[in-house]
Amino acid sequence: MKNVSGGSGGQPACEGGTPVFEERIPYFRPALSEREIEAVVETLRSGWLTIGPGTRQFREEFLEFTGLKHGHPVNSCTSGLFLALKVLGIGPGDEVITTPNTFVSSVNVIHHVGAVPVLADIEMTTYGLDPEAVAAAITPATKAILAVHYGGQLCRIEALRELADRKGLLLIEDAAHAFAAYAGGRHAGDFGDATSFSFYVTKNLSTGEGGFLACKDPRLEEEIALNSMHGMDTGAWKRYTDRGSWFYEVQRYGYKFNMTDIQAALGSVQLERMPEMQRSRIRAAERYQAALAGESALILPATRADAVHSWHLYAPRLREGALRIDRDEFLTALIAEGVAPSLHFIPIHHHPVYRADMGEIGAKLPNSEEFYRGCFSLPLFPDMTDGEIDGICAAVQKLLHWYRS
Ligand SMILES: Cc1ncc(COP(=O)(O)O)c(C=O)c1O
């Protein structure tokens, strides 16, 4: 491999050894083909720059791919989550139980609708919400559970659904990582009352920025459409066609959360390419799993037997006490070897803005704390070469062996 320097054994680069890669392997490279570029150019030529026929087409294709019944494209997963809480009627006086192991936007939106986020601990197989911890966190003010499918593996969503039904709570899925992820043959989003997907640039399907808000109740679908377009009862697509009219009425205090046709054009081509892109991700993840399987200092991602993992992330953990260095030092050493890692996630309650509100609650979330001490994410994107994956594994192994306790 061109940019491998050959320094895969011995002294780490951060201590003066030779790095495994001369040129750094990025954490992520977008997988765009000429087809996406042509589709966007065609959209620009069509004059439909914002919401139009392309967005409608993408909506239908997305629903067909996932088997989900209702919903609309939106401009991000974050907007979708916010809108989910709004259309489900969650607001001041309500508590929403969620996970510390997520991107901050999943929890910010709870704050933005005026409700109170309550963090429950994760379980150590899927790294999603532990249903028992959720049950223990329920109070008379609890209105909903907001579950996150970490890394592209469905959390114990069936148990959370059962708990929500038993306690009369709403269930919202944050499926930012879980497009093309299934459990028991059901796609992510088939469990919750509402589910938000992300098409941010690093996601399995990307429209640059974008998302999709799916819902169970068909009546909510109309609410999503209304609220994502200023609360107007006639969307732009209808108003600007020959059959449309200048007249509209505002039925809700709505928002501007719609997807555009430029994004949808990207999305439609990416949807067609999903089988090929997923094959690539799965191949890369399996190559990592096989190469790192013998490393006792690592805990590799475990996969649910009845599930299809979307492999949005490849996120192993360092076993506690296995190395002489901590996770932060390990990542610094990995960067010196020419690998750009990432980390998902710094727990919500570690961020200053949440610490100020929630106080020091880490002791009540022991699994989340343990997970955070060891977690890191290795590069994972569709067109990674075998050589890149092998080199990354060699860099990881070099450090594990050198720094073994
Ligand atoms: C778990 C999770 N939820 C929500 C989001 C927000 O997605 P978006 O950038 O589409 O708003 C992200 C983004 O990375 C995420 O990882």
Short mmCIF file of C-alpha atoms and ligand atoms in Angstrom, two decimals:
data_model
loop_
_atom_site.label_atom_id
_atom_site.label_comp_id
_atom_site.label_asym_id
_atom_site.label_seq_id
_atom_site.Cartn_x
_atom_site.Cartn_y
_atom_site.Cartn_z
CA MET A 1 0.00 0.00 0.00
CA LYS A 2 1.38 3.34 -1.16
CA ASN A 3 1.16 5.32 2.02
CA VAL A 4 2.03 2.64 4.55
CA SER A 5 5.51 3.25 5.89
CA GLY A 6 5.98 -0.28 7.16
CA GLY A 7 6.25 0.71 10.82
CA SER A 8 3.56 -1.69 11.98
CA GLY A 9 5.50 -3.25 14.84
CA GLY A 10 7.70 -1.95 17.61
CA GLN A 11 7.99 1.55 18.90
CA PRO A 12 4.96 3.83 18.54
CA ALA A 13 5.35 6.92 16.37
CA CYS A 14 4.46 9.14 19.33
CA GLU A 15 7.64 7.86 21.02
CA GLY A 16 9.91 8.32 18.00
CA GLY A 17 9.06 5.14 16.03
CA THR A 18 7.95 5.02 12.39
CA PRO A 19 4.22 5.67 11.83
CA VAL A 20 2.17 2.98 10.09
CA PHE A 21 0.77 5.52 7.62
CA GLU A 22 2.78 8.35 6.11
CA GLU A 23 -0.42 10.03 4.95
CA ARG A 24 -3.21 10.13 7.50
CA ILE A 25 -6.26 7.94 6.86
CA PRO A 26 -9.27 10.22 7.37
CA TYR A 27 -12.09 9.24 9.69
CA PHE A 28 -14.52 9.57 6.81
CA ARG A 29 -14.59 10.08 3.03
CA PRO A 30 -17.94 10.77 1.28
CA ALA A 31 -18.96 8.05 -1.19
CA LEU A 32 -20.35 10.16 -4.01
CA SER A 33 -20.41 8.91 -7.58
CA GLU A 34 -20.89 10.81 -10.84
CA ARG A 35 -24.54 9.78 -10.64
CA GLU A 36 -25.19 11.95 -7.56
CA ILE A 37 -23.41 14.86 -9.24
CA GLU A 38 -25.46 14.47 -12.43
CA ALA A 39 -28.71 14.22 -10.44
CA VAL A 40 -27.96 17.44 -8.58
CA VAL A 41 -27.04 19.26 -11.80
CA GLU A 42 -30.24 18.03 -13.43
CA THR A 43 -32.23 19.36 -10.46
CA LEU A 44 -30.51 22.73 -10.73
CA ARG A 45 -31.44 22.84 -14.43
CA SER A 46 -35.05 21.88 -13.67
CA GLY A 47 -35.62 25.00 -11.61
CA TRP A 48 -36.96 23.01 -8.63
CA LEU A 49 -34.38 24.15 -6.11
CA THR A 50 -36.45 23.78 -2.98
CA ILE A 51 -39.39 21.52 -2.12
CA GLY A 52 -40.84 20.01 -5.30
CA PRO A 53 -41.31 16.74 -7.20
CA GLY A 54 -37.88 15.40 -6.19
CA THR A 55 -38.69 15.63 -2.49
CA ARG A 56 -41.99 13.85 -3.06
CA GLN A 57 -40.26 11.12 -5.03
CA PHE A 58 -37.57 10.67 -2.37
CA ARG A 59 -40.27 10.40 0.30
CA GLU A 60 -41.94 7.53 -1.55
CA GLU A 61 -38.64 5.76 -2.22
CA PHE A 62 -37.56 6.07 1.42
CA LEU A 63 -40.84 4.62 2.67
CA GLU A 64 -40.60 1.77 0.17
CA PHE A 65 -37.00 0.97 1.17
CA THR A 66 -37.72 0.91 4.90
CA GLY A 67 -41.23 -0.52 4.77
CA LEU A 68 -42.32 2.33 7.05
CA LYS A 69 -45.75 3.75 6.33
CA HIS A 70 -45.82 7.46 7.08
CA GLY A 71 -43.59 10.50 7.34
CA HIS A 72 -41.84 13.29 5.49
CA PRO A 73 -38.30 14.30 4.62
CA VAL A 74 -36.92 17.11 6.79
CA ASN A 75 -33.77 19.21 6.79
CA SER A 76 -31.99 17.28 9.58
CA CYS A 77 -32.46 14.54 12.12
CA THR A 78 -32.32 17.20 14.81
CA SER A 79 -35.28 19.09 13.28
CA GLY A 80 -37.06 15.76 12.96
CA LEU A 81 -36.56 14.93 16.64
CA PHE A 82 -37.73 18.37 17.69
CA LEU A 83 -40.79 18.08 15.46
CA ALA A 84 -41.50 14.58 16.78
CA LEU A 85 -41.69 15.93 20.32
CA LYS A 86 -43.87 18.85 19.16
CA VAL A 87 -46.39 16.84 17.16
CA LEU A 88 -46.61 14.26 19.93
CA GLY A 89 -47.57 17.06 22.30
CA ILE A 90 -44.55 16.95 24.60
CA GLY A 91 -43.76 20.20 26.36
CA PRO A 92 -43.47 22.03 29.68
CA GLY A 93 -44.12 19.84 32.72
CA ASP A 94 -43.14 16.64 30.88
CA GLU A 95 -40.10 14.47 31.45
CA VAL A 96 -38.47 12.51 28.63
CA ILE A 97 -36.17 9.62 29.53
CA THR A 98 -33.18 9.29 27.25
CA THR A 99 -29.62 8.04 27.02
CA PRO A 100 -26.35 9.76 27.93
CA ASN A 101 -24.66 7.91 25.04
CA THR A 102 -25.77 10.10 22.18
CA PHE A 103 -25.04 13.21 20.19
CA VAL A 104 -26.13 16.27 22.09
CA SER A 105 -28.91 17.21 19.65
CA SER A 106 -31.04 14.23 20.79
CA VAL A 107 -31.22 15.84 24.23
CA ASN A 108 -31.12 19.53 23.27
CA VAL A 109 -34.47 19.12 21.50
CA ILE A 110 -36.11 17.95 24.74
CA HIS A 111 -34.92 21.17 26.35
CA HIS A 112 -36.11 23.21 23.34
CA VAL A 113 -39.73 22.01 23.65
CA GLY A 114 -39.65 22.99 27.32
CA ALA A 115 -39.60 19.44 28.70
CA VAL A 116 -37.01 17.97 31.09
CA PRO A 117 -34.49 15.37 29.87
CA VAL A 118 -33.90 12.55 32.36
CA LEU A 119 -30.87 10.33 31.70
CA ALA A 120 -31.09 6.57 32.30
CA ASP A 121 -28.12 4.22 32.03
CA ILE A 122 -27.16 2.10 29.02
CA GLU A 123 -26.75 -1.67 28.81
CA MET A 124 -23.42 -3.08 27.69
CA THR A 125 -24.36 -5.08 24.58
CA THR A 126 -25.99 -2.56 22.28
CA TYR A 127 -24.87 0.50 24.30
CA GLY A 128 -28.43 1.76 24.09
CA LEU A 129 -30.91 2.46 26.89
CA ASP A 130 -31.24 -0.28 29.50
CA PRO A 131 -35.01 -0.99 29.79
CA GLU A 132 -34.64 -1.70 33.51
CA ALA A 133 -32.90 1.60 34.13
CA VAL A 134 -35.63 3.34 32.12
CA ALA A 135 -38.34 1.65 34.20
CA ALA A 136 -36.62 2.85 37.39
CA ALA A 137 -36.50 6.44 36.08
CA ILE A 138 -40.24 6.71 35.34
CA THR A 139 -42.12 9.30 37.43
CA PRO A 140 -45.69 10.65 37.18
CA ALA A 141 -44.27 13.41 34.91
CA THR A 142 -42.72 11.00 32.41
CA LYS A 143 -44.30 11.38 28.99
CA ALA A 144 -41.91 9.67 26.61
CA ILE A 145 -38.82 7.55 26.08
CA LEU A 146 -36.32 8.75 23.48
CA ALA A 147 -34.16 5.78 22.46
CA VAL A 148 -31.00 5.97 20.34
CA HIS A 149 -29.76 3.10 18.15
CA TYR A 150 -26.06 3.46 18.84
CA GLY A 151 -23.70 2.93 15.91
CA GLY A 152 -26.32 1.31 13.69
CA GLN A 153 -27.41 -1.55 15.94
CA LEU A 154 -30.94 -1.45 17.25
CA CYS A 155 -31.08 -1.01 21.02
CA ARG A 156 -33.46 -3.22 23.05
CA ILE A 157 -36.28 -1.40 21.34
CA GLU A 158 -38.84 -4.21 21.66
CA ALA A 159 -38.49 -4.15 25.47
CA LEU A 160 -38.71 -0.36 25.45
CA ARG A 161 -41.88 -0.55 23.32
CA GLU A 162 -43.40 -3.03 25.72
CA LEU A 163 -42.48 -0.83 28.69
CA ALA A 164 -43.89 2.28 26.99
CA ASP A 165 -47.17 0.49 26.25
CA ARG A 166 -47.43 -0.84 29.79
CA LYS A 167 -46.82 2.60 31.31
CA GLY A 168 -48.79 4.64 28.77
CA LEU A 169 -45.71 6.43 27.44
CA LEU A 170 -44.72 7.56 23.96
CA LEU A 171 -41.64 6.07 22.30
CA ILE A 172 -39.41 8.07 19.97
CA GLU A 173 -36.52 6.51 18.06
CA ASP A 174 -33.40 8.46 17.21
CA ALA A 175 -32.38 6.44 14.16
CA ALA A 176 -29.62 8.82 13.03
CA HIS A 177 -27.28 5.80 12.80
CA ALA A 178 -29.88 3.20 11.94
CA PHE A 179 -30.88 3.59 8.33
CA ALA A 180 -30.70 0.04 6.87
CA ALA A 181 -30.70 -1.44 10.40
CA TYR A 182 -33.25 -4.08 11.38
CA ALA A 183 -34.30 -6.22 14.32
CA GLY A 184 -36.50 -9.27 13.86
CA GLY A 185 -36.94 -8.25 10.21
CA ARG A 186 -38.33 -4.83 11.17
CA HIS A 187 -36.56 -1.69 10.07
CA ALA A 188 -35.61 0.96 12.66
CA GLY A 189 -38.61 3.23 12.99
CA ASP A 190 -41.12 0.40 13.01
CA PHE A 191 -41.25 0.44 16.82
CA GLY A 192 -41.59 4.07 17.86
CA ASP A 193 -44.50 6.49 17.67
CA ALA A 194 -42.11 8.72 15.74
CA THR A 195 -38.58 8.17 14.42
CA SER A 196 -36.02 10.56 13.06
CA PHE A 197 -33.28 9.57 10.57
CA SER A 198 -30.19 11.56 9.64
CA PHE A 199 -28.71 12.07 6.17
CA TYR A 200 -25.80 14.16 7.43
CA VAL A 201 -22.63 13.78 5.38
CA THR A 202 -21.11 10.92 7.43
CA LYS A 203 -24.33 8.89 7.59
CA ASN A 204 -24.97 5.66 5.67
CA LEU A 205 -27.13 7.61 3.23
CA SER A 206 -26.23 11.25 2.80
CA THR A 207 -27.92 14.29 1.34
CA GLY A 208 -25.25 16.58 2.82
CA GLU A 209 -27.67 17.69 5.50
CA GLY A 210 -31.09 16.14 5.79
CA GLY A 211 -33.36 13.75 7.60
CA PHE A 212 -36.65 11.92 7.58
CA LEU A 213 -39.31 11.98 10.28
CA ALA A 214 -41.40 8.81 10.23
CA CYS A 215 -44.51 8.26 12.33
CA LYS A 216 -46.95 5.48 13.20
CA ASP A 217 -50.22 7.41 13.20
CA PRO A 218 -51.27 8.63 9.72
CA ARG A 219 -52.83 11.74 11.30
CA LEU A 220 -49.39 12.77 12.54
CA GLU A 221 -48.08 12.72 8.98
CA GLU A 222 -50.21 15.73 8.09
CA GLU A 223 -49.04 17.47 11.28
CA ILE A 224 -45.42 16.88 10.26
CA ALA A 225 -46.09 18.33 6.78
CA LEU A 226 -47.86 21.37 8.22
CA ASN A 227 -45.32 22.04 10.94
CA SER A 228 -42.28 21.61 8.74
CA MET A 229 -43.60 24.31 6.35
CA HIS A 230 -44.55 27.26 8.58
CA GLY A 231 -47.88 25.68 9.50
CA MET A 232 -49.19 26.51 6.01
CA ASP A 233 -51.93 24.25 4.73
CA THR A 234 -50.64 24.30 1.13
CA GLY A 235 -46.98 23.45 0.52
CA ALA A 236 -44.88 25.28 -2.07
CA TRP A 237 -45.04 22.34 -4.44
CA LYS A 238 -48.80 22.69 -4.73
CA ARG A 239 -48.82 26.50 -4.74
CA TYR A 240 -46.38 26.94 -7.63
CA THR A 241 -47.93 24.53 -10.10
CA ASP A 242 -50.60 25.49 -12.64
CA ARG A 243 -53.28 23.91 -10.52
CA GLY A 244 -52.10 25.71 -7.38
CA SER A 245 -53.17 29.12 -6.19
CA TRP A 246 -51.88 32.13 -4.34
CA PHE A 247 -54.10 31.32 -1.39
CA TYR A 248 -52.92 29.61 1.77
CA GLU A 249 -53.81 29.61 5.41
CA VAL A 250 -51.57 29.16 8.41
CA GLN A 251 -52.95 26.48 10.66
CA ARG A 252 -50.09 26.03 13.15
CA TYR A 253 -47.20 28.01 14.62
CA GLY A 254 -44.98 26.06 12.28
CA TYR A 255 -41.28 25.86 11.44
CA LYS A 256 -39.13 25.78 8.29
CA PHE A 257 -37.78 22.24 8.38
CA ASN A 258 -38.40 20.97 4.83
CA MET A 259 -35.90 19.10 2.69
CA THR A 260 -35.03 20.59 -0.72
CA ASP A 261 -35.11 18.93 -4.15
CA ILE A 262 -31.33 19.36 -4.40
CA GLN A 263 -30.92 17.21 -1.28
CA ALA A 264 -33.61 14.80 -2.46
CA ALA A 265 -31.81 14.32 -5.80
CA LEU A 266 -28.72 13.21 -3.88
CA GLY A 267 -30.88 11.05 -1.64
CA SER A 268 -32.64 9.22 -4.48
CA VAL A 269 -29.35 8.20 -6.09
CA GLN A 270 -27.89 7.22 -2.72
CA LEU A 271 -30.97 5.09 -2.05
CA GLU A 272 -30.37 3.20 -5.29
CA ARG A 273 -26.74 2.72 -4.26
CA MET A 274 -27.58 1.60 -0.72
CA PRO A 275 -27.19 -2.18 -1.31
CA GLU A 276 -23.73 -1.63 -2.80
CA MET A 277 -22.69 0.91 -0.11
CA GLN A 278 -23.98 -1.32 2.71
CA ARG A 279 -22.11 -4.32 1.31
CA SER A 280 -18.97 -2.24 1.45
CA ARG A 281 -19.57 -1.11 5.05
CA ILE A 282 -20.38 -4.64 6.18
CA ARG A 283 -17.27 -5.99 4.47
CA ALA A 284 -15.12 -3.35 6.20
CA ALA A 285 -16.69 -4.02 9.62
CA GLU A 286 -16.25 -7.77 9.23
CA ARG A 287 -12.61 -7.30 8.25
CA TYR A 288 -12.04 -5.24 11.41
CA GLN A 289 -13.84 -7.84 13.53
CA ALA A 290 -11.76 -10.70 12.12
CA ALA A 291 -8.42 -8.89 12.38
CA LEU A 292 -8.97 -7.66 15.95
CA ALA A 293 -10.76 -10.74 17.32
CA GLY A 294 -7.72 -12.05 19.20
CA GLU A 295 -6.93 -8.80 21.01
CA SER A 296 -7.74 -9.31 24.68
CA ALA A 297 -7.29 -5.60 25.42
CA LEU A 298 -10.24 -4.80 23.15
CA ILE A 299 -13.96 -5.38 23.53
CA LEU A 300 -15.30 -5.56 19.98
CA PRO A 301 -18.83 -4.51 19.03
CA ALA A 302 -21.22 -7.37 19.75
CA THR A 303 -24.06 -7.82 17.31
CA ARG A 304 -27.62 -8.79 18.19
CA ALA A 305 -28.32 -12.25 16.79
CA ASP A 306 -31.70 -11.33 15.32
CA ALA A 307 -30.58 -8.01 13.88
CA VAL A 308 -29.00 -6.44 10.82
CA HIS A 309 -26.38 -3.91 11.94
CA SER A 310 -26.09 -0.92 9.61
CA TRP A 311 -22.45 -0.45 10.68
CA HIS A 312 -22.66 3.30 10.81
CA LEU A 313 -19.83 3.16 13.36
CA TYR A 314 -17.07 0.69 14.05
CA ALA A 315 -16.67 1.36 17.76
CA PRO A 316 -14.63 -1.04 19.90
CA ARG A 317 -13.61 -0.31 23.52
CA LEU A 318 -10.40 -0.64 25.47
CA ARG A 319 -10.79 -3.14 28.30
CA GLU A 320 -10.35 -1.46 31.69
CA GLY A 321 -6.82 -1.88 33.04
CA ALA A 322 -5.52 -3.73 29.96
CA LEU A 323 -3.12 -0.96 28.93
CA ARG A 324 -0.60 1.25 30.72
CA ILE A 325 -2.15 4.27 29.01
CA ASP A 326 -5.69 5.59 29.13
CA ARG A 327 -8.06 5.97 26.17
CA ASP A 328 -7.15 9.60 25.51
CA GLU A 329 -3.44 8.72 25.33
CA PHE A 330 -4.27 5.73 23.13
CA LEU A 331 -6.09 8.00 20.66
CA THR A 332 -3.20 10.48 20.63
CA ALA A 333 -0.84 7.59 19.84
CA LEU A 334 -3.20 6.32 17.11
CA ILE A 335 -3.26 9.74 15.45
CA ALA A 336 0.56 9.72 15.48
CA GLU A 337 0.41 6.40 13.56
CA GLY A 338 -1.55 8.21 10.81
CA VAL A 339 -5.10 7.14 11.68
CA ALA A 340 -7.86 9.68 12.36
CA PRO A 341 -10.15 8.11 14.98
CA SER A 342 -13.32 9.60 16.39
CA LEU A 343 -15.28 9.04 19.57
CA HIS A 344 -18.98 8.43 20.04
CA PHE A 345 -19.96 9.84 22.44
CA ILE A 346 -18.83 12.14 25.21
CA PRO A 347 -21.73 11.44 27.61
CA ILE A 348 -24.39 14.13 27.74
CA HIS A 349 -23.90 14.77 31.46
CA HIS A 350 -20.21 15.56 30.90
CA HIS A 351 -21.00 18.67 28.84
CA PRO A 352 -20.85 21.87 30.89
CA VAL A 353 -24.31 23.05 29.89
CA TYR A 354 -25.89 19.79 31.09
CA ARG A 355 -23.63 19.54 34.16
CA ALA A 356 -24.89 22.94 35.23
CA ASP A 357 -28.48 21.67 35.04
CA MET A 358 -28.14 18.05 36.14
CA GLY A 359 -25.19 18.24 38.51
CA GLU A 360 -22.55 15.49 38.81
CA ILE A 361 -24.70 12.46 38.05
CA GLY A 362 -22.01 10.15 36.67
CA ALA A 363 -22.15 7.86 39.73
CA LYS A 364 -25.79 7.06 38.87
CA LEU A 365 -24.79 6.06 35.32
CA PRO A 366 -21.98 3.54 35.88
CA ASN A 367 -22.28 1.74 32.54
CA SER A 368 -22.20 5.01 30.61
CA GLU A 369 -19.10 6.05 32.55
CA GLU A 370 -17.35 2.73 31.95
CA PHE A 371 -18.27 2.80 28.27
CA TYR A 372 -16.91 6.32 27.87
CA ARG A 373 -13.58 5.45 29.54
CA GLY A 374 -12.88 2.88 26.80
CA CYS A 375 -14.79 3.80 23.66
CA PHE A 376 -13.40 5.05 20.37
CA SER A 377 -14.43 4.83 16.71
CA LEU A 378 -12.22 3.71 13.84
CA PRO A 379 -12.63 5.01 10.26
CA LEU A 380 -15.52 3.32 8.45
CA PHE A 381 -16.80 4.39 5.05
CA PRO A 382 -17.92 2.54 1.94
CA ASP A 383 -14.91 2.81 -0.34
CA MET A 384 -12.24 1.92 2.23
CA THR A 385 -9.64 -0.39 0.77
CA ASP A 386 -8.61 -3.66 2.42
CA GLY A 387 -5.12 -2.18 2.68
CA GLU A 388 -6.44 0.79 4.66
CA ILE A 389 -8.34 -1.44 7.05
CA ASP A 390 -5.36 -3.77 7.49
CA GLY A 391 -3.07 -0.80 8.14
CA ILE A 392 -5.47 0.64 10.73
CA CYS A 393 -5.63 -2.75 12.47
CA ALA A 394 -1.83 -2.95 12.39
CA ALA A 395 -1.62 0.50 14.02
CA VAL A 396 -4.14 -0.48 16.71
CA GLN A 397 -2.32 -3.76 17.38
CA LYS A 398 1.06 -2.08 17.53
CA LEU A 399 -0.22 0.18 20.32
CA LEU A 400 -2.08 -2.58 22.16
CA HIS A 401 1.08 -4.70 22.27
CA TRP A 402 3.47 -1.91 23.19
CA TYR A 403 1.31 -0.48 25.96
CA ARG A 404 0.02 -3.76 27.42
CA SER A 405 -0.12 -3.54 31.24
C1 LIG B 1 -27.37 9.84 17.55
C2 LIG B 1 -27.53 11.11 16.76
N1 LIG B 1 -28.71 11.76 16.83
C3 LIG B 1 -28.93 12.89 16.13
C4 LIG B 1 -27.96 13.42 15.31
C5 LIG B 1 -28.24 14.69 14.56
O1 LIG B 1 -28.30 14.48 13.19
P1 LIG B 1 -28.41 15.72 12.18
O2 LIG B 1 -27.02 16.25 12.01
O3 LIG B 1 -28.98 15.15 10.92
O4 LIG B 1 -29.31 16.72 12.79
C6 LIG B 1 -26.72 12.78 15.21
C7 LIG B 1 -25.68 13.36 14.34
O5 LIG B 1 -24.62 12.89 14.14
C8 LIG B 1 -26.50 11.61 15.96
O6 LIG B 1 -25.32 10.95 15.90
#
